[in-house]
């Protein structure tokens, strides 16, 4: 239990804060929105609890930590220049005096003061072009990760990290070279909002899908800005940039995981080319480091030029003579399987990949037009034949919802195909039942359509107007819920304020309640009906109904005193 003077001082401070400031404090202190606090005294009591203080100290920057440790060591108030953020986090009083429970934990953690920061300056081991290569390769790899996540969400384990099966999937697909790189890229994507979590899986966000169609430099630039903005504030400068990366290790003195956190962020920045292998800032990220913007002109000349044409070959492959422009790569991969990724990538067409493209909304005409414009060698006859044949067969199975029965109907003019679907064990999950000329299911039409597509039936979804409709299979992460702390903590703040309308009366009742629990002896100052004041020395025995009960130590009698007449109490040692 914190000292009552600390508790009351913090309660008064909380009462004077705006709702926005309280919400920010509760958010930073990781307070549950469902806390059962009745007033600001309950809030102060909880915020000064040692467990709550222990959670509040790790995010402190080195400057804030040094100010706090120095004040505790000197038994003096925190100096005014560094006081505000510590007051805002309810760690020191408005006058800079450190709350007693906070001072106790700080003194135990750093009994000899805050150690000096270690700032080794590594040798510059590589040139800027190596960092530029990292920027290019990781941007391409991250695009591969997002595309694979659009196909199927990435599963998470209980700790929130990427599952081992998903790491292998990314490695086997060629998106990354190692499981560690998979964790790194997913961490980058999540920190900048390209991936969102459902709790059990990672999904691509709407911003992530838009990012996929950006040119490489735009991809890199937008992610570089977002990475800088996502840095923990301990690594940031007042101007909005970042402090030298060698100082990140000691930037969170109270955080036991500080060195590990710093290493993780250095790895992300190095992977994205914002730091070179020596931890230094290359020319193109100097502006970001200073709080400004990135200089893409310094990076552009070091990246391999992108191409906008490919060689289409008779063996149903496409060869890109250089890195293919992202928007072309994304569309080409919707109709062909990429076989290799390098400076020159290769892609392979098949009836299955063409069918998938048509399912996704392409037509024979749009495929021919795109590939003809993309090709340096025209449209080979074998590829044109696959497109025509697949297009002709596609749509022989029609999937629609019957508005009257609300059943899903699967129809086809091919009796053999209808019979095959009826007995296909891979379609058991959608429970197709034979009627006179169709198959019906209680399962939604979209689910039936994708089940048929996965089983390689030439299905097409039909809308209410009888025309084919395109279905979007990729499930995107939901829009992020409101991150405004006031939306989260509004009800709690309203309850706390309502319970503290008469702060003096509330504080007196709290002190009396604690005295009764401890059977404490105290001097009670009581205002009598004639306007005079009398002091009774009581052993507190009960509190309720707006009255204090206690045994008078002087007269040895039981007394009952109205709380409304009590002016104050003084504990007797």
Coordinates of C-alpha atoms in Angstrom, one line a residue, residues 1-8 11 38-46 48 505-522 538-544 548-549 563 569 571:
X1 CA 0.0 0.0 0.0
X2 CA 1.5 3.4 -1.0
X3 CA 1.9 6.1 1.6
X4 CA -1.3 8.1 2.0
X5 CA 0.4 11.3 1.2
X6 CA 1.6 9.9 -2.1
X7 CA -1.8 8.5 -2.8
X8 CA -3.6 11.7 -2.2
X11 CA -5.2 11.6 -6.8
X38 CA -14.6 4.0 -8.1
X39 CA -12.6 7.3 -8.0
X40 CA -9.2 8.9 -8.5
X41 CA -8.0 7.5 -5.1
X42 CA -8.6 4.0 -6.4
X43 CA -6.7 5.0 -9.6
X44 CA -3.8 6.5 -7.6
X45 CA -3.6 3.4 -5.4
X46 CA -3.4 1.1 -8.4
X48 CA 1.4 3.3 -7.2
X505 CA -15.0 13.7 1.8
X506 CA -13.9 10.8 -0.3
X507 CA -10.4 11.0 1.0
X508 CA -11.6 11.2 4.6
X509 CA -13.8 8.2 4.2
X510 CA -10.9 6.2 2.7
X511 CA -8.6 7.1 5.6
X512 CA -11.3 6.2 8.2
X513 CA -11.9 2.9 6.4
X514 CA -8.2 2.0 6.6
X515 CA -8.1 3.1 10.3
X516 CA -11.1 0.8 11.1
X517 CA -9.4 -2.1 9.3
X518 CA -6.2 -1.6 11.3
X519 CA -8.1 -0.8 14.6
X520 CA -5.9 2.3 14.7
X521 CA -6.0 4.9 17.4
X522 CA -6.4 8.5 16.2
X538 CA -10.7 7.1 19.5
X539 CA -9.8 3.5 18.6
X540 CA -11.7 3.1 15.3
X541 CA -14.1 0.1 15.4
X542 CA -16.6 0.6 12.6
X543 CA -17.7 2.7 9.7
X544 CA -21.1 2.8 8.0
X548 CA -17.7 6.5 12.5
X549 CA -17.8 4.3 15.6
X563 CA -18.8 11.9 9.1
X569 CA -8.1 13.0 11.8
X571 CA -3.0 9.1 13.6

